[in-house]
CSV table of C-alpha atoms and ligand atoms in Angstrom, one decimal:
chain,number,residue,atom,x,y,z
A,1,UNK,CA,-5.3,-23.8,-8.9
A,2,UNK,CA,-1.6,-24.7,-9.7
A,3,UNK,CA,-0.3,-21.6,-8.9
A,4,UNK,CA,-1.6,-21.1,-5.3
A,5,UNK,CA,-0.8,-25.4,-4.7
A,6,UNK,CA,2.7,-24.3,-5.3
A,7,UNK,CA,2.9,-20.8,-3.4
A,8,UNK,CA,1.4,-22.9,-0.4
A,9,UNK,CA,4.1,-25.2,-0.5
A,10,UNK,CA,6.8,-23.3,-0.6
A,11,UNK,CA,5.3,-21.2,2.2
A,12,UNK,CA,5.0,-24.2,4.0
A,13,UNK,CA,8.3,-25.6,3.6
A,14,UNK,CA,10.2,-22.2,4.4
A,15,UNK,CA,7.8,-20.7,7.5
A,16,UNK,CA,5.2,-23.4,8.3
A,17,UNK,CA,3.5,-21.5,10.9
A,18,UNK,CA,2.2,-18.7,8.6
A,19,UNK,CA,1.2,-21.1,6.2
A,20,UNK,CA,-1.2,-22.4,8.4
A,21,UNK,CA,-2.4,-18.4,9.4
A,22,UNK,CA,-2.9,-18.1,4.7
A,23,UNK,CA,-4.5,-21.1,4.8
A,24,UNK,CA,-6.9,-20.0,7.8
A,25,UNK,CA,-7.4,-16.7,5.4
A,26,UNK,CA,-8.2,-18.7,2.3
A,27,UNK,CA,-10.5,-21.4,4.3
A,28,UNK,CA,-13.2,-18.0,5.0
A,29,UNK,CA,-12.7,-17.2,1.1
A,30,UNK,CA,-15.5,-17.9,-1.5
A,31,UNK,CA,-14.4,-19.0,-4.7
A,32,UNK,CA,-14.5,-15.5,-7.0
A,33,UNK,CA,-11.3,-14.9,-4.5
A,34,UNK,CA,-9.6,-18.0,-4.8
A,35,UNK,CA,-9.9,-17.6,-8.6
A,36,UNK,CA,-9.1,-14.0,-8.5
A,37,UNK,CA,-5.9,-14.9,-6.6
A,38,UNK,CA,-4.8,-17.8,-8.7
A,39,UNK,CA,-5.1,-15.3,-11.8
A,40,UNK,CA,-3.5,-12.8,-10.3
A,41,UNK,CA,-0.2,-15.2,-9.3
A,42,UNK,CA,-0.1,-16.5,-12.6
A,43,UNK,CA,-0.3,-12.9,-14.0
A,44,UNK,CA,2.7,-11.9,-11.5
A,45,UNK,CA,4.7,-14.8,-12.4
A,46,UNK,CA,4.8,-14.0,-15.9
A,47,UNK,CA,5.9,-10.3,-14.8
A,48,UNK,CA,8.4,-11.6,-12.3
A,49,UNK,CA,9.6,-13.7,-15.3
A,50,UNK,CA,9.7,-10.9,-17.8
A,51,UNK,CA,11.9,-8.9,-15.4
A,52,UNK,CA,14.6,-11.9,-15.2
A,53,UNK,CA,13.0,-12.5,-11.5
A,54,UNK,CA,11.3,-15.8,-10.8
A,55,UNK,CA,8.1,-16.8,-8.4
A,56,UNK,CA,10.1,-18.1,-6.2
A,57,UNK,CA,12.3,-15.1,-5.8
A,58,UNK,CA,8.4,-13.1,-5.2
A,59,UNK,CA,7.8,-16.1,-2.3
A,60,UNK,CA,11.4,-15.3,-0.8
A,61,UNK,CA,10.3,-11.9,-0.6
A,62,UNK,CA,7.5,-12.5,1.2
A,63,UNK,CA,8.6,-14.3,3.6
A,64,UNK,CA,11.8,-12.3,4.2
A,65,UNK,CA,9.2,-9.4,4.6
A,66,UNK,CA,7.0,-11.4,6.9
A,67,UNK,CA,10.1,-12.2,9.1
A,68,UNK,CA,11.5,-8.6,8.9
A,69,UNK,CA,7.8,-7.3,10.2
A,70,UNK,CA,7.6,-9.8,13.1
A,71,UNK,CA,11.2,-8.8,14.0
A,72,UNK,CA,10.1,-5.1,14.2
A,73,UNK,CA,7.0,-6.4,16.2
A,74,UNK,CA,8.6,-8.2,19.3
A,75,UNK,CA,10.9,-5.1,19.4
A,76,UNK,CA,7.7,-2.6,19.2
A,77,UNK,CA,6.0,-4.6,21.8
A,78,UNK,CA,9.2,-4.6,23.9
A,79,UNK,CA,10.2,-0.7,23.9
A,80,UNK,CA,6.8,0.6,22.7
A,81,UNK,CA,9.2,2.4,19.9
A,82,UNK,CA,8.9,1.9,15.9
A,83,UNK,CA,12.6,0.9,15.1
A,84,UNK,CA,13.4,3.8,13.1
A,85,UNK,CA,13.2,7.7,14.1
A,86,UNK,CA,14.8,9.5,11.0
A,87,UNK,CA,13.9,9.8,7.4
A,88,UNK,CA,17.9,9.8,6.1
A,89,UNK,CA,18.6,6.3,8.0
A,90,UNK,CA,15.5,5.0,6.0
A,91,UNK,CA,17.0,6.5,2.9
A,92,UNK,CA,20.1,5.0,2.7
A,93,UNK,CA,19.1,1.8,4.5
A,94,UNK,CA,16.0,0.8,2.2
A,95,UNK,CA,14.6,3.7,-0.6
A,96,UNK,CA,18.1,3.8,-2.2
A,97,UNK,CA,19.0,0.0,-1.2
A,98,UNK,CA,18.2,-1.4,-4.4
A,99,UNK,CA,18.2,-4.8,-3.2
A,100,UNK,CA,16.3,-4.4,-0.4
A,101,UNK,CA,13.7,-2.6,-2.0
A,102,UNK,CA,13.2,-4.3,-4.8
A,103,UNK,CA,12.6,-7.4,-2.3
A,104,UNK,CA,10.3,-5.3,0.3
A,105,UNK,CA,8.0,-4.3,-2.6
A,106,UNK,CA,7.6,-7.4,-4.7
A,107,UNK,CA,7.3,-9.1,-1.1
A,108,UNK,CA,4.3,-6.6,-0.5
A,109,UNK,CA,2.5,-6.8,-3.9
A,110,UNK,CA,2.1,-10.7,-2.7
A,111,UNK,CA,0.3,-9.8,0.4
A,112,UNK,CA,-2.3,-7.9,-0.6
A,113,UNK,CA,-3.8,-10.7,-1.6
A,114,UNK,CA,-2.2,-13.1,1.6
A,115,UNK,CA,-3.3,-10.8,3.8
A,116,UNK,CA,-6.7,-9.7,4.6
A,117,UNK,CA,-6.3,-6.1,5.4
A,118,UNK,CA,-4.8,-5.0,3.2
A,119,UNK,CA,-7.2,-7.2,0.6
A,120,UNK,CA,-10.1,-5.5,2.3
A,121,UNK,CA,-8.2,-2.0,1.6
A,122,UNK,CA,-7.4,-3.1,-1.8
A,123,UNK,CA,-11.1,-3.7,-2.2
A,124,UNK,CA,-12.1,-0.2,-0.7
A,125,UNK,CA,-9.9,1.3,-3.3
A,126,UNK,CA,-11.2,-0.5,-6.0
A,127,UNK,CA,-15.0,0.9,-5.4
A,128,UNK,CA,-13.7,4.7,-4.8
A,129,UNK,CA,-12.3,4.4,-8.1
A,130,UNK,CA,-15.2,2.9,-10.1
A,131,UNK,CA,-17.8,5.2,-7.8
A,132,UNK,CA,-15.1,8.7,-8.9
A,133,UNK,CA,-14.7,7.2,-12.4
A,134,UNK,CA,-16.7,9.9,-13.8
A,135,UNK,CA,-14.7,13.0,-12.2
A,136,UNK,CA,-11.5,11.6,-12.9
A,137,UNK,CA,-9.3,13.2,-15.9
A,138,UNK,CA,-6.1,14.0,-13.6
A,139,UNK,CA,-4.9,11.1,-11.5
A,140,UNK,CA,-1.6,11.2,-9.4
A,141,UNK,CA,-0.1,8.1,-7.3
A,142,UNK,CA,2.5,9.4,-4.4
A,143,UNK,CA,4.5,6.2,-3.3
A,144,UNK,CA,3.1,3.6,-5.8
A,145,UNK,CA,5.7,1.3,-4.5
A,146,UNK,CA,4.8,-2.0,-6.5
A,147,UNK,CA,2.7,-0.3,-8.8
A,148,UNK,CA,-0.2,-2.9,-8.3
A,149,UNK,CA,-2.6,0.5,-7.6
A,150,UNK,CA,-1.7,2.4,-10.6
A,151,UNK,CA,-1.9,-0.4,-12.7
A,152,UNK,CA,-5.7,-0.9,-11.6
A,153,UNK,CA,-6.5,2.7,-11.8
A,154,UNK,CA,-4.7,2.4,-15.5
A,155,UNK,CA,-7.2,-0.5,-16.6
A,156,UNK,CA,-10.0,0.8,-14.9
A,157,UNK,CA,-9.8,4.6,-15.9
A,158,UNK,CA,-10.6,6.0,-19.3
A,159,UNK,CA,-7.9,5.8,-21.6
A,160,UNK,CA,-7.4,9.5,-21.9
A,161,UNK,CA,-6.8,9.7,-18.3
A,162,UNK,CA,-3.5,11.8,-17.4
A,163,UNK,CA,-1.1,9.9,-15.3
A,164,UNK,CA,1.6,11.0,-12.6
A,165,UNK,CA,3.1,9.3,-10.1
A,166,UNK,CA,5.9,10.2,-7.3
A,167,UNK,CA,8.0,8.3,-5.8
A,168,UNK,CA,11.0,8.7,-3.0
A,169,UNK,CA,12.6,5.8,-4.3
A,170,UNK,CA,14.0,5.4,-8.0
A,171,UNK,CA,13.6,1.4,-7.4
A,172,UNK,CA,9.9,1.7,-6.9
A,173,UNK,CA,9.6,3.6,-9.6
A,174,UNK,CA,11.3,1.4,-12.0
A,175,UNK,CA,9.1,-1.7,-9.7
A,176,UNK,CA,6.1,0.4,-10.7
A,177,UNK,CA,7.0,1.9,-14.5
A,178,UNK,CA,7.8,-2.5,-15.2
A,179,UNK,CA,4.0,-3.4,-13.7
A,180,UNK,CA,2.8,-1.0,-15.9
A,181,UNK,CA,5.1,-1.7,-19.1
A,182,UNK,CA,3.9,-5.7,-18.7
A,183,UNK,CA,0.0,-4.7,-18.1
A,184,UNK,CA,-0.4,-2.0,-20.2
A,185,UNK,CA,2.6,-1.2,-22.8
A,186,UNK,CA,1.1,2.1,-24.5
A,187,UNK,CA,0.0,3.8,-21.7
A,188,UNK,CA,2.1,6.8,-21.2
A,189,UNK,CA,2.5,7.4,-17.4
A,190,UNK,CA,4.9,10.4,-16.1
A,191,UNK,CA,7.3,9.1,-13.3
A,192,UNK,CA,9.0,11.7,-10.5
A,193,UNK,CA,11.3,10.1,-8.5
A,194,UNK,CA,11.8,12.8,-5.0
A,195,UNK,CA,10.3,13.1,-2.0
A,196,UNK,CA,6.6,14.1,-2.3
A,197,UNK,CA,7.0,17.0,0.4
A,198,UNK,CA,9.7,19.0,-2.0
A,199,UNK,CA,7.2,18.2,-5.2
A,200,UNK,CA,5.9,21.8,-6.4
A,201,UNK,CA,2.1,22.6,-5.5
A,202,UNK,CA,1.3,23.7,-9.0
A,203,UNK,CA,-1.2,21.1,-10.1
A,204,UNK,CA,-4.3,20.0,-9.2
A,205,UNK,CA,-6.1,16.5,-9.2
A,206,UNK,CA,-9.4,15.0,-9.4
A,207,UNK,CA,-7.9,12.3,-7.6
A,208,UNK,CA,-5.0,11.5,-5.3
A,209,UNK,CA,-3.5,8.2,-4.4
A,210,UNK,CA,-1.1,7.4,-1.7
A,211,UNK,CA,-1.2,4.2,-0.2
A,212,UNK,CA,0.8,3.5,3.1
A,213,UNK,CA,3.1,7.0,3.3
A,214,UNK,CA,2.0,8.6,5.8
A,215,UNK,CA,3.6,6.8,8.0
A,216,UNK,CA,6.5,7.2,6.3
A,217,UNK,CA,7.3,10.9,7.2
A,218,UNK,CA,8.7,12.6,10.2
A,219,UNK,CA,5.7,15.2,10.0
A,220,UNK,CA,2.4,13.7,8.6
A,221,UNK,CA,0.4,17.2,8.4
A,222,UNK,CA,2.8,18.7,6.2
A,223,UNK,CA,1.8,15.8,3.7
A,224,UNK,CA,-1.6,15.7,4.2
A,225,UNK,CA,-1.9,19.4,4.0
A,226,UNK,CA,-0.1,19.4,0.5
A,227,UNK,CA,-2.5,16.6,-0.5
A,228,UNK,CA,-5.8,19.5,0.4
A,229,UNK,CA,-3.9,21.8,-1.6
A,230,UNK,CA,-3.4,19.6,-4.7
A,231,UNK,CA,-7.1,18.5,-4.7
A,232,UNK,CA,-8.9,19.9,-7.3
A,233,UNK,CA,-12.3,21.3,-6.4
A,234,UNK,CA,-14.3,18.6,-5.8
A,235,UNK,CA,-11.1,16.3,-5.5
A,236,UNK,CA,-11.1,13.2,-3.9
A,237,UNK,CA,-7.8,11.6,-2.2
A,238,UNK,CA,-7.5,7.9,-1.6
A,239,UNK,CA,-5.4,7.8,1.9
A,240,UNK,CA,-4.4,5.0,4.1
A,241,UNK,CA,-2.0,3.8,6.8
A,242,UNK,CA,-2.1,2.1,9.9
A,243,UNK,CA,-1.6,2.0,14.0
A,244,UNK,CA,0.5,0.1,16.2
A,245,UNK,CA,2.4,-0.9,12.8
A,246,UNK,CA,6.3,-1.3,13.6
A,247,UNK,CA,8.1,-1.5,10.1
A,248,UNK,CA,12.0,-0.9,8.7
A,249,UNK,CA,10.9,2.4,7.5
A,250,UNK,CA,7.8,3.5,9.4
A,251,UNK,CA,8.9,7.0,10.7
A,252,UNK,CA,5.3,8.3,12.2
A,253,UNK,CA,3.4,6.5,15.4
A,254,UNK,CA,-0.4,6.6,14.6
A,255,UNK,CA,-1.2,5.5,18.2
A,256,UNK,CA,-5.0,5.0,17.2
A,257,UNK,CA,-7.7,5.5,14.8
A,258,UNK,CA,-9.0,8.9,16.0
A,259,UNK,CA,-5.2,9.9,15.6
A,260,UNK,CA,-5.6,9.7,12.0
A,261,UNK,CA,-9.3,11.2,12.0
A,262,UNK,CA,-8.2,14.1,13.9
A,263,UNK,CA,-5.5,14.9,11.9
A,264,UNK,CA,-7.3,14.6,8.6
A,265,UNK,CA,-9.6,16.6,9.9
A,266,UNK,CA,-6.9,19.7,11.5
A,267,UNK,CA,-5.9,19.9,7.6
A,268,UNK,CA,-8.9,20.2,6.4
A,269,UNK,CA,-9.9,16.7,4.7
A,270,UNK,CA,-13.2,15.8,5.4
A,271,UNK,CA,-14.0,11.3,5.0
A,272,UNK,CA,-16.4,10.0,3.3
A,273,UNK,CA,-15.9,6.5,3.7
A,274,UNK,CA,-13.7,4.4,5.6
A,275,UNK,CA,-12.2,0.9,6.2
A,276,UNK,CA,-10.6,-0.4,9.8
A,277,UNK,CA,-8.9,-3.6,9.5
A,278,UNK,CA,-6.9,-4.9,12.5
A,279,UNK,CA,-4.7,-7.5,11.2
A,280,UNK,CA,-5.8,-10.3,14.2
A,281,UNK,CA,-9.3,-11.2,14.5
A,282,UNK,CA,-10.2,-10.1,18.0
A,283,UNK,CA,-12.7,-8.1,19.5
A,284,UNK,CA,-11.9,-4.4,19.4
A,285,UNK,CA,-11.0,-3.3,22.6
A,286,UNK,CA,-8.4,-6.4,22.7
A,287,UNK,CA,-6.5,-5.3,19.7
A,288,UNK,CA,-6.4,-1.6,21.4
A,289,UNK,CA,-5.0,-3.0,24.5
A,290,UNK,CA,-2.8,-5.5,23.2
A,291,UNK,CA,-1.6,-2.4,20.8
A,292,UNK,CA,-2.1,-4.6,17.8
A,293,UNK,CA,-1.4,-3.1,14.2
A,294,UNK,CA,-5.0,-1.6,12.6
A,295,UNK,CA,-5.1,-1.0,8.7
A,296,UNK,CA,-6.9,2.0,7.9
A,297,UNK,CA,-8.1,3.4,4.4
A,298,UNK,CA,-10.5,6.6,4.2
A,299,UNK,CA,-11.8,8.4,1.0
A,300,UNK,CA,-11.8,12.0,1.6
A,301,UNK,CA,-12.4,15.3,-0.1
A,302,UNK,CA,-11.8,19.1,0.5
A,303,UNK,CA,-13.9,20.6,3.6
A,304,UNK,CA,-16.4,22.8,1.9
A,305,UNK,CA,-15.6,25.5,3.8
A,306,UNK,CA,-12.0,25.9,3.6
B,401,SAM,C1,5.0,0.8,1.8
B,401,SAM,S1,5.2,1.4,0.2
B,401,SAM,C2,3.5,1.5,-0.3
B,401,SAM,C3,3.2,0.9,-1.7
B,401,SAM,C4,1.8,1.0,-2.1
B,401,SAM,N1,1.4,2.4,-2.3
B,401,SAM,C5,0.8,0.3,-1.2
B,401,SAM,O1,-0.1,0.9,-0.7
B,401,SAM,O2,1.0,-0.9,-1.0
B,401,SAM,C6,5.6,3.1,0.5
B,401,SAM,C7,6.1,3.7,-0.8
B,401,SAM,O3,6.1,5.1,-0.6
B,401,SAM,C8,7.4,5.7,-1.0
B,401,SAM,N2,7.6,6.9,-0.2
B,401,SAM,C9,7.9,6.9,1.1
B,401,SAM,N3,8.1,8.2,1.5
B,401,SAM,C10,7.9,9.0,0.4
B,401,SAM,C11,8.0,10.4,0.2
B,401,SAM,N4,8.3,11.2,1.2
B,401,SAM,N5,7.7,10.8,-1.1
B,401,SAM,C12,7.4,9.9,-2.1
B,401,SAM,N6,7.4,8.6,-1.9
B,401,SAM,C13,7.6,8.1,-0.6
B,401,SAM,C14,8.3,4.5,-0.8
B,401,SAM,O4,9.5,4.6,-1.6
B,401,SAM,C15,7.5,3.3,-1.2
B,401,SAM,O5,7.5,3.1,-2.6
């Protein structure tokens, strides 16, 4: 286990007390994980390599990431306000800051296998896909950011599946197009770099991706109503976001759970099956008082009476 010996390490060295939370996380894991992860690092190295970028750049990332979300949580905590409130500041600041983004999404590809929400998400995700596999010939990603999604649905999909993915940000595009290039060199994805909302509604999909956006928009039930519309038939859509989750470019409060139900519900999404992760492990009605962040993932489809 070289590869996770050395991320722990260098974790240690540079932020000692979350090294102690990962290594809480990986004490509770069984060994299928622990292999799964050291695979998966060794995989990203190579692709970090590959794109002139180094592990240790990746660990960097992570931890400037980690320290950027703790920053954005004592504020949050403080005020009770995310720390930004318009979509152009986040634009300039972080979508069309190379740098930064390029950091903020190779710094999140590594946690979500360091963290356990959004593992358990990942994991959620993973069985939606296998349990739609049959249905599936039109796929579309919105916000692939590090591209670790698409490149699972890629390898797990049949070959002939069609492929579109949209991003806001040309960076996570290229991020995603270079996951996908290393992993899978012949598969012909197409890549839109704008804003999902100004994307035209004239396709339809038997399955919809878009991790962590939603709370990325001013208005979320303009988005979610445009993902209903782009559902084929018997669609599916794999959502998820979170509540109580300050971050540099988190535009939309989800104050609680039922917040996002409601909503998916007003625009006519109907769930099937859902994951709730709060990222500390405390009973319930603590992390709801304490306003502490909640990962959420549902699988949903078209209300059949729309
Ligand atoms: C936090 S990352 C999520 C990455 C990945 N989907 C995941 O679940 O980990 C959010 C991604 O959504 C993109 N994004 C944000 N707002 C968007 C919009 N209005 N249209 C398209 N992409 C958007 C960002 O550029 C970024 O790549």
């Amino acid at each position: 286990m070289r590869n996770i010996k050395y991320l722990l390490s260098y974790i240690d060295l540079k932020m000692p007390l979350h090294k102690k939370k990962i290594d809480i996380i990986l004490a509770n894991k069984d060994i299928f994980f622990i292999q799964e992860l050291e695979s998966f690092l060794a995989d990203y190295s190579r692709y970090l390599e590959a794109n002139n970028l180094s592990i240790d750049y990746g660990l960097d990332a992570y931890i400037k990431m980690v320290k950027d979300m703790i920053k954005c949580q004592i504020k949050f905590m403080r005020t009770g306000n995310y720390p930004v409130s318009n979509l152009s500041n986040t634009i300039a600041d972080v979508y069309n800051n190379k740098e930064a983004m390029l950091s903020y999404m190779i710094g999140l590809a590594l946690s979500q296998y360091l963290w356990e929400s959004h593992y358990k998400i990942l994991q959620h995700f993973r069985t939606a896909l296998i349990d739609n596999k049959e249905n599936i010939k039109k796929y579309i990603e919105i916000g692939p950011g590090h591209g670790l999604f698409l490149r699972h649905a890629i390898t797990n999909l049949d070959p002939g599946v069609d492929f579109v993915t949209v991003d806001i940000s040309r960076t996570s595009l290229e991020i995603s197009k270079s996951i996908i290039e290393h992993a899978v060199p012949d598969k012909e994805v197409r890549y839109i770099n704008k804003d999902i909302l100004s994307l035209e509604n004239d396709q339809q999909y038997d399955f919809i991706l878009m991790g962590e956006v939603l709370e990325h928009v001013e208005q979320p039930e303009l988005l979610l109503r445009k993902i209903h519309d782009s559902m084929a038939t018997n669609g599916k859509a794999f959502l998820s976001t979170c509540v109580n989750c300050p971050a540099i470019d988190h535009l939309y409060h989800f104050k609680s759970v039922d917040d996002i139900r409601s909503l998916f519900n007003d625009c006519g999404l109907e769930i099937e099956s859902e994951t709730v992760v709060p990222v500390e492990n405390l009973p319930m009605e603590e992390i709801v008082k304490k306003k502490i962040t909640i990962n959420y993932s549902a699988l949903v489809n078209r209300k059949k009476y729309d």
